[in-house]
Short mmCIF file of C-alpha atoms and ligand atoms in Angstrom, two decimals:
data_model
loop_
_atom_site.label_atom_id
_atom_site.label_comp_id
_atom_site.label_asym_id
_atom_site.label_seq_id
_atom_site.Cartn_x
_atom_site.Cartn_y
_atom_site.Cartn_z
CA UNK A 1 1.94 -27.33 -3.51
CA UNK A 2 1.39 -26.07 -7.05
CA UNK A 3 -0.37 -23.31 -8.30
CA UNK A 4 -1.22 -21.23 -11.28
CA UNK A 5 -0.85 -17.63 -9.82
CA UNK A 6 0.32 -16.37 -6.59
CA UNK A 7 -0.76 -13.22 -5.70
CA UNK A 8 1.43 -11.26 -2.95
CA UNK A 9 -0.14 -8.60 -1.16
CA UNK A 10 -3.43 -8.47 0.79
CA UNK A 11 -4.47 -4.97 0.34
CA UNK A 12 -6.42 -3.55 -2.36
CA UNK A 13 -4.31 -3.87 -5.28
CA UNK A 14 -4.09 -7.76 -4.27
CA UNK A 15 -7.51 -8.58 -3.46
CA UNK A 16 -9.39 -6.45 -6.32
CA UNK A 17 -7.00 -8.12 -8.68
CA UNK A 18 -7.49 -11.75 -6.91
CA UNK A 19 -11.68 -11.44 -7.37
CA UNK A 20 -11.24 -9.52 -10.97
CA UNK A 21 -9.05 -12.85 -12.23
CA UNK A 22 -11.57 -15.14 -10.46
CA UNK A 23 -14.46 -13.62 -12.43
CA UNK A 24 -12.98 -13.32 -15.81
CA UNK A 25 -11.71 -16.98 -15.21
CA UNK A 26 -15.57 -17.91 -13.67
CA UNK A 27 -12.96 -19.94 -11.11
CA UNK A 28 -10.50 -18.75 -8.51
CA UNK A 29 -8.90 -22.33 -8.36
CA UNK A 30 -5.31 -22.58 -8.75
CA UNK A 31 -4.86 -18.68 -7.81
CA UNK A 32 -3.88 -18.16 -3.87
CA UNK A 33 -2.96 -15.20 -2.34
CA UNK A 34 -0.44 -14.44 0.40
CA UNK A 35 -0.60 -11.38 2.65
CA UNK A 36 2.31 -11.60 5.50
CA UNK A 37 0.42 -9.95 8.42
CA UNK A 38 -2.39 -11.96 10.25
CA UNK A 39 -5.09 -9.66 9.11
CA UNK A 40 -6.05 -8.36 5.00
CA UNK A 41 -5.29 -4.35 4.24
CA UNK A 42 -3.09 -4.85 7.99
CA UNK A 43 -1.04 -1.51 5.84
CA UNK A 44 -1.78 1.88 3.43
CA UNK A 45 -5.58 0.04 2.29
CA UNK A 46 -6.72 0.41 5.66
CA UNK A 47 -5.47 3.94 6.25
CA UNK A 48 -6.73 6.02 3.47
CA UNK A 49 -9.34 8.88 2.98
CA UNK A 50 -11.62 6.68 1.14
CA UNK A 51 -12.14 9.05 -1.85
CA UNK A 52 -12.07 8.99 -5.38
CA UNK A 53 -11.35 12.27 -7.23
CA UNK A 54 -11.43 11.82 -10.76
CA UNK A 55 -9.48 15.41 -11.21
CA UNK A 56 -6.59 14.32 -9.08
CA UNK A 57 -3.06 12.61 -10.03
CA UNK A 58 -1.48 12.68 -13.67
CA UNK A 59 -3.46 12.11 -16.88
CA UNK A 60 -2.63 8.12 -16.46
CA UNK A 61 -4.43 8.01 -12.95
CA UNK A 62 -7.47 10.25 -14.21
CA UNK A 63 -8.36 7.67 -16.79
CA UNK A 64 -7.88 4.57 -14.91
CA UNK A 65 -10.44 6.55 -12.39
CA UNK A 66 -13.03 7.21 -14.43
CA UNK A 67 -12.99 3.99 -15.49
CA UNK A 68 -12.68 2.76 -11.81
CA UNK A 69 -15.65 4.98 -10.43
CA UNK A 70 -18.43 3.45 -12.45
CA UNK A 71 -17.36 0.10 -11.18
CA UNK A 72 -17.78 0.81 -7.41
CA UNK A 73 -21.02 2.90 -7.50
CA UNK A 74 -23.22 0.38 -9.58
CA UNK A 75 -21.00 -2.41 -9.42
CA UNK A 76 -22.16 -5.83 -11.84
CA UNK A 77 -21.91 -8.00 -8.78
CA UNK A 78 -24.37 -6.84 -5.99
CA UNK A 79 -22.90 -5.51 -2.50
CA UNK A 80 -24.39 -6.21 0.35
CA UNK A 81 -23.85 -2.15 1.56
CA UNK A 82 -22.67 0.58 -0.74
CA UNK A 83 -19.14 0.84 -1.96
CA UNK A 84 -19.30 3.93 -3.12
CA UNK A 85 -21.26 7.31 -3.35
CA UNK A 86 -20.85 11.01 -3.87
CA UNK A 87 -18.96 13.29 -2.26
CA UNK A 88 -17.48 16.42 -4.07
CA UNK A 89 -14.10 17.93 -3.13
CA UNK A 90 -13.50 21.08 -2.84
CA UNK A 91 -9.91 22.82 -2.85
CA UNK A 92 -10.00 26.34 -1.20
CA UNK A 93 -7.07 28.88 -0.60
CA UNK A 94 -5.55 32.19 -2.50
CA UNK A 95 -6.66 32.61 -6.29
CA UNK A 96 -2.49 31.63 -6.83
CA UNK A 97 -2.57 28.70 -4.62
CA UNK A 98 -6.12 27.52 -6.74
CA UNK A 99 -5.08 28.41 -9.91
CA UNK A 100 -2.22 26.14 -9.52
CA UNK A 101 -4.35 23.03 -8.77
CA UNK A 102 -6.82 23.71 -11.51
CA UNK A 103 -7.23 21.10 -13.94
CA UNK A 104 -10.26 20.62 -16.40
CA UNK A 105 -13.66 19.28 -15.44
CA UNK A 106 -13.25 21.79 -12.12
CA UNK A 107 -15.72 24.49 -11.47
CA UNK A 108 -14.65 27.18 -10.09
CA UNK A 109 -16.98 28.62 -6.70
CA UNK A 110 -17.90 31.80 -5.78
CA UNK A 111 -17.17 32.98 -1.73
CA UNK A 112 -20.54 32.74 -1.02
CA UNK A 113 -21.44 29.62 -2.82
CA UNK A 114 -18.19 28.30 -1.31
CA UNK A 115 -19.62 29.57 2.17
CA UNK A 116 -22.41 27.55 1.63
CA UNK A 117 -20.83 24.37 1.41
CA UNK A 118 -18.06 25.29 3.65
CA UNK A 119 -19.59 28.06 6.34
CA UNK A 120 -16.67 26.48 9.24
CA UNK A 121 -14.26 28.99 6.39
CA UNK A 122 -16.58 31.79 6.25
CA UNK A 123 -14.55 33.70 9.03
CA UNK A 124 -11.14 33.47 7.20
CA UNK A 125 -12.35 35.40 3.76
CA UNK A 126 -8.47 36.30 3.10
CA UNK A 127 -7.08 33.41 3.60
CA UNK A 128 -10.03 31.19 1.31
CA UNK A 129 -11.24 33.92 -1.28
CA UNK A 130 -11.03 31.44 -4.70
CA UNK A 131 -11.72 27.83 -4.93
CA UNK A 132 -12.93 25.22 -6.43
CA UNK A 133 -15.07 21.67 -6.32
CA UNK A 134 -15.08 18.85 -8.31
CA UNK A 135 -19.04 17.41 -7.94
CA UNK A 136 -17.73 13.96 -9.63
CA UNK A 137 -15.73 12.76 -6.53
CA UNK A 138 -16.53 10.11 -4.32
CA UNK A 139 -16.35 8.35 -1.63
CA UNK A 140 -15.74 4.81 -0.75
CA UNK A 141 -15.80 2.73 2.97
CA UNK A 142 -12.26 0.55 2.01
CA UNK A 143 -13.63 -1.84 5.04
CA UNK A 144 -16.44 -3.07 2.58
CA UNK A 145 -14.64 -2.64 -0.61
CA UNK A 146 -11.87 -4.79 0.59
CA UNK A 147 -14.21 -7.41 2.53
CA UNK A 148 -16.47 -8.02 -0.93
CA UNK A 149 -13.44 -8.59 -2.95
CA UNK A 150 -12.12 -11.11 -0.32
CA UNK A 151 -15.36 -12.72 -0.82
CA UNK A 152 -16.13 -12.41 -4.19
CA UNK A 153 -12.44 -14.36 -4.50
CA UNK A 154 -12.88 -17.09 -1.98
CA UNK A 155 -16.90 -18.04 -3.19
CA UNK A 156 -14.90 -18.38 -7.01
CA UNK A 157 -12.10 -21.05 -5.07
CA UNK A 158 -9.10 -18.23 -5.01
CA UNK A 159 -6.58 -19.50 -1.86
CA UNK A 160 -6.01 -16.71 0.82
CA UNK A 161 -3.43 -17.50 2.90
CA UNK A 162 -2.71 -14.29 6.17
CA UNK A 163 0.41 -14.87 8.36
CA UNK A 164 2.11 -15.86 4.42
CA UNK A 165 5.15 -13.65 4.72
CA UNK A 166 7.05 -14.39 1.28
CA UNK A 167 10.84 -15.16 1.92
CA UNK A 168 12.73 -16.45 -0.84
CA UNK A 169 12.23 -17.50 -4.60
CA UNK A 170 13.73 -19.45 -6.86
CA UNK A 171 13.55 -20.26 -10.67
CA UNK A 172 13.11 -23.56 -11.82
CA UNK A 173 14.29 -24.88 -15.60
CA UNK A 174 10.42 -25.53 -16.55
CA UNK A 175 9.83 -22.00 -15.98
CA UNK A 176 8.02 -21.97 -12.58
CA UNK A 177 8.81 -20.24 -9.48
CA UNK A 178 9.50 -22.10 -5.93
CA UNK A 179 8.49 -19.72 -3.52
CA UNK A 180 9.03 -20.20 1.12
CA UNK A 181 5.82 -18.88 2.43
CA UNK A 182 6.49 -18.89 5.68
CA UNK A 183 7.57 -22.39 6.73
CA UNK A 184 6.13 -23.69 3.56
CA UNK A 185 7.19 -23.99 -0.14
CA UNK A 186 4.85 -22.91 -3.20
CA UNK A 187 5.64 -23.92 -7.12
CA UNK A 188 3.93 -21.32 -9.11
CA UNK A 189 3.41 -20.58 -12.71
CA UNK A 190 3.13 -16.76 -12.39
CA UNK A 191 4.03 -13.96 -9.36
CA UNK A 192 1.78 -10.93 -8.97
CA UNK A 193 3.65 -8.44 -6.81
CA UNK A 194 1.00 -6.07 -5.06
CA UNK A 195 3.20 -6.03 -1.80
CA UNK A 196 2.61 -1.94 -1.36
CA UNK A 197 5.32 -0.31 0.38
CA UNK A 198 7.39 -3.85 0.03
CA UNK A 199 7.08 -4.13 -3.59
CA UNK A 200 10.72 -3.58 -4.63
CA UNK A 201 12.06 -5.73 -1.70
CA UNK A 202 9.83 -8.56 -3.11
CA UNK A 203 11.01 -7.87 -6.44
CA UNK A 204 14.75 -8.40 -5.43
CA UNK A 205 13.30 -11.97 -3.82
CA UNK A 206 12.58 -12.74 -7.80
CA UNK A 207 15.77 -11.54 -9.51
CA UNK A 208 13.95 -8.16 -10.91
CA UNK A 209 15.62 -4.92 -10.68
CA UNK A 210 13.64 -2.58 -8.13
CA UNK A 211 11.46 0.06 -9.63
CA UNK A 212 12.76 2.82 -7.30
CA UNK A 213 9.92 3.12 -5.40
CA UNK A 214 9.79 5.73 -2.75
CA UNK A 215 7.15 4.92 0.09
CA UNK A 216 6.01 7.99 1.69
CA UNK A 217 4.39 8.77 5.01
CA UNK A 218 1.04 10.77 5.37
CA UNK A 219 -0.72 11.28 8.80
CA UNK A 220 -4.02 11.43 9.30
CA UNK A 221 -6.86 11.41 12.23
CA UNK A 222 -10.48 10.44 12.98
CA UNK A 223 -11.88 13.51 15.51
CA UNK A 224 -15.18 14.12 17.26
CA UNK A 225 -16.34 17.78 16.30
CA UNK A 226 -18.77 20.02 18.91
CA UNK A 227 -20.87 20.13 15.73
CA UNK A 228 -20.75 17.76 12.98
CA UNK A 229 -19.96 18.84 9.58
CA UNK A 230 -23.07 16.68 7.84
CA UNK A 231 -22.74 14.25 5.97
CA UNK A 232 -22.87 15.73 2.25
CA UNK A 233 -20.64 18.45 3.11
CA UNK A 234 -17.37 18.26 0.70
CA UNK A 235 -13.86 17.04 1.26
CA UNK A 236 -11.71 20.23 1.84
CA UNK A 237 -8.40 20.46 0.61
CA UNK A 238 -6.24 23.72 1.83
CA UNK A 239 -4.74 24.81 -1.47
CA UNK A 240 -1.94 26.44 0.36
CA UNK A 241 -0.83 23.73 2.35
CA UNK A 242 -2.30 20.92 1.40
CA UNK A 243 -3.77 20.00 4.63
CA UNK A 244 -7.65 18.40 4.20
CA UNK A 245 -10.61 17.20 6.19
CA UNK A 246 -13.95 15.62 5.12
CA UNK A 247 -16.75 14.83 7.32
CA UNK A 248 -16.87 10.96 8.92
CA UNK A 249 -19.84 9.92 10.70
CA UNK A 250 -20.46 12.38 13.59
CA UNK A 251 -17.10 13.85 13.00
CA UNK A 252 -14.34 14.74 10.66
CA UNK A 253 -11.28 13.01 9.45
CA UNK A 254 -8.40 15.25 9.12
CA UNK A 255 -4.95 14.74 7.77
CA UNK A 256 -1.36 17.39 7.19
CA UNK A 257 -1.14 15.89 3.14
CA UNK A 258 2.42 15.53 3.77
CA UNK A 259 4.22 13.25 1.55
CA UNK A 260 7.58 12.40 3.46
CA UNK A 261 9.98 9.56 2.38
CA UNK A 262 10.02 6.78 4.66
CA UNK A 263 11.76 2.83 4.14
CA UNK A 264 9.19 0.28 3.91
CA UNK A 265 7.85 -0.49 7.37
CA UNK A 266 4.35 -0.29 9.94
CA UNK A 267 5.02 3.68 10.28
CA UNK A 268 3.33 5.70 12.90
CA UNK A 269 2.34 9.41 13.86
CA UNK A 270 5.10 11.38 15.31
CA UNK A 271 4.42 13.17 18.88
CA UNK A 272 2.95 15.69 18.69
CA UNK A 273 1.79 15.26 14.85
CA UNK A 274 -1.78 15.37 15.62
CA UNK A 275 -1.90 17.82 18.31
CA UNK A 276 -0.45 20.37 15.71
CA UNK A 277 -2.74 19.38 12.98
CA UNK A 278 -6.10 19.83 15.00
CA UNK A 279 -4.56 23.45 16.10
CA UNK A 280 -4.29 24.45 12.58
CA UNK A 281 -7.76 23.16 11.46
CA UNK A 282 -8.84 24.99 14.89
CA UNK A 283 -6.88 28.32 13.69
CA UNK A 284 -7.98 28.65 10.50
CA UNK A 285 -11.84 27.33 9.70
CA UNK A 286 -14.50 27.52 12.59
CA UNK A 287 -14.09 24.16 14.10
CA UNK A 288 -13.76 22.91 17.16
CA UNK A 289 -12.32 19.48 17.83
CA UNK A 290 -13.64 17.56 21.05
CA UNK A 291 -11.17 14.53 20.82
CA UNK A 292 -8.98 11.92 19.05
CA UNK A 293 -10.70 8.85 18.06
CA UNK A 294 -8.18 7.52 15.94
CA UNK A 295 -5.04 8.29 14.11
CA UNK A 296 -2.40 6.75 12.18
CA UNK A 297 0.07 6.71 9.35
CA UNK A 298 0.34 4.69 6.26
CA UNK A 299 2.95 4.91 3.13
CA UNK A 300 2.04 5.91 -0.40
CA UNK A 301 4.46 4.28 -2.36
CA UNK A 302 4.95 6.11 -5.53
CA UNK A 303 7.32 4.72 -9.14
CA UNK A 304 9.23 7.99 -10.05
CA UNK A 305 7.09 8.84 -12.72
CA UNK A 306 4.20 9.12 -10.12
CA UNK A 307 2.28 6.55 -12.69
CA UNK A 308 1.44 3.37 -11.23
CA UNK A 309 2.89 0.21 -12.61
CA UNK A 310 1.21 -2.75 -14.21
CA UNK A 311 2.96 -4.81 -16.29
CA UNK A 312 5.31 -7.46 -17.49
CA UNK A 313 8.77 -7.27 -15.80
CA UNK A 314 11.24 -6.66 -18.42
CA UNK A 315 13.51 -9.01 -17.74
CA UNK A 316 12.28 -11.62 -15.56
CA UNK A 317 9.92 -14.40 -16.37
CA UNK A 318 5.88 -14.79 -14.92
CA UNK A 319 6.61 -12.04 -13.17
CA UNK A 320 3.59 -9.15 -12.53
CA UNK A 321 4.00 -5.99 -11.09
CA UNK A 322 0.72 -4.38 -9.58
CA UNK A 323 2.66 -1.26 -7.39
CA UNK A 324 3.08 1.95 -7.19
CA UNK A 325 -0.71 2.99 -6.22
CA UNK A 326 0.70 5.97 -4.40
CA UNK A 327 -2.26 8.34 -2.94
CA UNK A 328 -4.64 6.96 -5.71
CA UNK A 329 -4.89 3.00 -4.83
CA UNK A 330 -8.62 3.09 -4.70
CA UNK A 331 -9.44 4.98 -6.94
CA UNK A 332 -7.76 3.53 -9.53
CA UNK A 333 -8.05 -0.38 -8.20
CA UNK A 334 -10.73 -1.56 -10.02
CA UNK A 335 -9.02 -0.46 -13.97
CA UNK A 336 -5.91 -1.62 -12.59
CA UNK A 337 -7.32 -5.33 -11.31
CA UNK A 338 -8.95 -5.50 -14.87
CA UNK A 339 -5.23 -4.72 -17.05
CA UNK A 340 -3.44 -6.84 -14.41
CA UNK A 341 -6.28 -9.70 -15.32
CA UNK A 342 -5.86 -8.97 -19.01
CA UNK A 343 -1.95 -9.25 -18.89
CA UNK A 344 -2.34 -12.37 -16.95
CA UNK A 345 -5.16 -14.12 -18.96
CA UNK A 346 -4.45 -12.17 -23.18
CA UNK A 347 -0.90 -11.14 -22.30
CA UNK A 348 -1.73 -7.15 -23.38
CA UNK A 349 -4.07 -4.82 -22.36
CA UNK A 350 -7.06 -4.89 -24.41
CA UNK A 351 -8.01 -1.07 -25.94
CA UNK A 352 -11.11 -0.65 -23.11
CA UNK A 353 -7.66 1.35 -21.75
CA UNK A 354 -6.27 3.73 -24.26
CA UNK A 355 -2.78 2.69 -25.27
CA UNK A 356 -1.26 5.54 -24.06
CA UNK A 357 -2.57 5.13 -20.47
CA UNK A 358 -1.15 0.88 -21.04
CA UNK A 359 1.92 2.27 -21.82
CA UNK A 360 2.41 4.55 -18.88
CA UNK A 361 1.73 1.33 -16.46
CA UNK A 362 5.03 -0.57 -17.75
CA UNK A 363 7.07 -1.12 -15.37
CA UNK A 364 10.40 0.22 -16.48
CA UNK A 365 14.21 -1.51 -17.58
CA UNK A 366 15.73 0.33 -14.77
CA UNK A 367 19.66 -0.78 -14.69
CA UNK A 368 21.22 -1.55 -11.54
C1 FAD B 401 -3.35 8.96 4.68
C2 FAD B 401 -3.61 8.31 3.34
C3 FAD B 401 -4.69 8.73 2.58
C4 FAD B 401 -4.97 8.10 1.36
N1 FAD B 401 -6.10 8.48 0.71
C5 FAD B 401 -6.43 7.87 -0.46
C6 FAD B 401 -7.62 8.22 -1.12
O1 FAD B 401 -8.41 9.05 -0.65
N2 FAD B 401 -7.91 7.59 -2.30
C7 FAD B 401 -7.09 6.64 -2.83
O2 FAD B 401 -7.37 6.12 -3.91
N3 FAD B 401 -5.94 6.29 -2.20
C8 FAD B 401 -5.60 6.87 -1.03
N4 FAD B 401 -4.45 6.51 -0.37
C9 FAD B 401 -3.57 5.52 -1.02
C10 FAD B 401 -4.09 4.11 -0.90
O3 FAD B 401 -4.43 3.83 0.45
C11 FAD B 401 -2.99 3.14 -1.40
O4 FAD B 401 -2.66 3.48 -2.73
C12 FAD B 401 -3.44 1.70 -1.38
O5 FAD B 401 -3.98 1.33 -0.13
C13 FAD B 401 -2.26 0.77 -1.72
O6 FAD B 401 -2.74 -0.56 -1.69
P1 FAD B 401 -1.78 -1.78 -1.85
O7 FAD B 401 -2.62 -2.99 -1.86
O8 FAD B 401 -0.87 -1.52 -3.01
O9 FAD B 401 -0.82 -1.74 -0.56
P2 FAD B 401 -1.05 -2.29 0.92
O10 FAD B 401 -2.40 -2.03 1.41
O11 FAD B 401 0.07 -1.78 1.76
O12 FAD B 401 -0.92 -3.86 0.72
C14 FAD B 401 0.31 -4.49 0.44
C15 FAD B 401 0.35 -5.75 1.28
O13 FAD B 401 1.48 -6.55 0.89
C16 FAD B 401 1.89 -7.27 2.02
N5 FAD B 401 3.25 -7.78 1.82
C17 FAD B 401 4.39 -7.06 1.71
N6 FAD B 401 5.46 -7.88 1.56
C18 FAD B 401 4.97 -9.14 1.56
C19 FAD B 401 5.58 -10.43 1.46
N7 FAD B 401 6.92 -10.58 1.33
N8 FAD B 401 4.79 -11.53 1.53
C20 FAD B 401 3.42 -11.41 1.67
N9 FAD B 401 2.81 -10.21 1.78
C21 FAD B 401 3.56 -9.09 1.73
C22 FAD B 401 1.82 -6.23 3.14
O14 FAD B 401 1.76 -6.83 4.41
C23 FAD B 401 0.56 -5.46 2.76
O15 FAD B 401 -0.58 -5.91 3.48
C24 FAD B 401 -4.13 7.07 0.85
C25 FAD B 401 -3.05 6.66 1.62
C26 FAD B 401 -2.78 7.25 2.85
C27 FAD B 401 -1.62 6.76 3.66
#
């Protein structure tokens, strides 16, 4: 079969990009994307914290959130539940360990103000005695994002093909691409590779030199408290550590904020991982944890610049990169599905980005 566009990846990158391209086309025919596992966001999209803190992650990622933020909480297409709200975050810890987070646009909070958000820290004075919140974060549900992108792309005509592992490509002298999708074959015009943690082993499948991405693992949790946090209480980040929590439904999730290099691959908590974790929320705020509901481990696959890449390989043909989200995939996704649309419709990104932010997204002539 031939198509336009094949995007690979079904997580967020993919499928924000996939209904972004629809739109500004007004038709999703002759795009399909290809997502190897039987389920969409199977990997990192459905393991996040679901928040978007426009004071976190290098100048690069703090523009393309801004810009991304907007576009979730009053989005221009209507969703049927909300994609996103707010939800400050709050970093707390030794006037050193603060000071050393502090960017601008962060007010800093007094003890008892930060009491009053955070009373589960008022018993540890010492240890939490500067800090500050950020009241422009906030938080998304990645279930809905991800499920009104998926159908904002398939109502427009885009192709989504699960159980579509990509195997093989090969060049062809007109300039297309003949790709094996699982037992089938593909001719496509362009390649979009949004394959997360698998970007730069799909990248060696086209020719293109690996951007030396690094995925790396990060554990988290979903655990019933004995009394919930509330709803509007902030995300808590220990400055010290780097451990964090934030409230979910009648409970919290909680997560170490460890950022350890891992190859490409379904990862999973280690033993004992989350049993340590709840004793050191347990030993140093005022909560008490009643059980595991959930827990995991996903990658956040990061360029060595720590910039995400969008862009033009260098040296091979109609071929996209959209990688390198590391911890910020949502809240950049919706900036970086509108310069990956713009590269694929104008060939540039037009100045709503400013140029220096474009330029940081190029994916870069790494030699081999
Ligand atoms: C614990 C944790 C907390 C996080 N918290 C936040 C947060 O609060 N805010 C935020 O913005 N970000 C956060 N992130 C990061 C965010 O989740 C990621 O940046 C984002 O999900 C990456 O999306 P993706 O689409 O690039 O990758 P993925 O979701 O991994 O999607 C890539 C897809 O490509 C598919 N694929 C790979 N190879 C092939 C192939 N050959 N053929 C076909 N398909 C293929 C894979 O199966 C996969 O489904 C967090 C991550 C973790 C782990």
């Amino acid at each position: 079969m031939m198509v336009d566009t094949v995007i690979i990846g079904g997580g967020i990158a993919g499928l924000s990009l996939a209904s972004e391209f629809a739109d500004c086309r007004g038709s999703g025919e002759g795009i399909t994307l290809v997502e190897a596992e039987t389920a969409l966001a199977h990997h990192t999209s459905s393991r996040s914290a679901q928040q978007l803190i426009p004071s976190y992650g290098p100048e690069p990622v703090l523009e393309l959130t801004r810009l991304t933020i907007p576009a979730l909480v009053k989005p221009t297409r209507a969703a049927p539940v909300p994609l996103a709200w707010p939800s400050p975050f709050v970093v707390a810890g030794s006037p050193a360990d603060v000071a050393s987070m502090t960017v601008p646009g962060l007010r800093a909070l007094w003890s008892e103000e930060l009491f009053e958000y955070c009373p589960e820290l008022a018993g540890n004075p010492e240890r939490y005695s500067a800090a500050i919140i950020d009241d422009s974060a906030v938080r998304t549900n990645a279930t809905a994002l991800v499920e009104w992108h998926r159908q904002r792309a398939e109502q427009a005509g885009v192709r989504i093909l699960t159980g579509a592992k990509v195997t093989a490509a090969k060049p062809s002298d007109d300039g297309t691409w003949a790709l094996t999708v699982g037992d089938d074959q593909l001719i496509a015009h362009t390649v979009v590779n949004a394959a997360g943690a698998w970007a730069d082993h799909v990248a060696e499948l086209f020719g293109a030199v690996p951007q030396q991405l690094q995925p790396l693992r990060r554990t988290a949790a979903l655990v019933s408290l004995s009394e919930p946090l509330g709803a509007t209480h902030p995300m808590v980040d220990d400055a010290g550590s780097g451990w964090y929590y934030r409230p979910d439904e009648d409970g919290a999730m909680i997560s170490w904020g460890e950022a350890e290099p891992s190859p490409a691959c379904d990862a999973q908590p280690r033993p004992n991982a989350i049993d340590d974790l709840i004793a050191t929320v347990e030993r140093e705020t005022s909560l008490t944890v009643t059980g595991v509901r959930k827990a995991w481990t996903g990658l956040r696959t990061e360029a060595p610049s720590g910039v995400p890449i969008c862009g033009w390989d260098p040296q091979v043909s109609n071929f996209l990169w959209l990688a390198g989200q590391g911890g910020y995939g949502f809240q950049t996704s919706s900036a970086m599905a509108r310069a990956a649309t713009d590269l694929l419709v104008d060939g540039r990104i037009e100045d709503w980005l400013s140029a220096d932010t474009a330029a940081a997204l190029q994916p870069q002539p790494i030699s081999t």
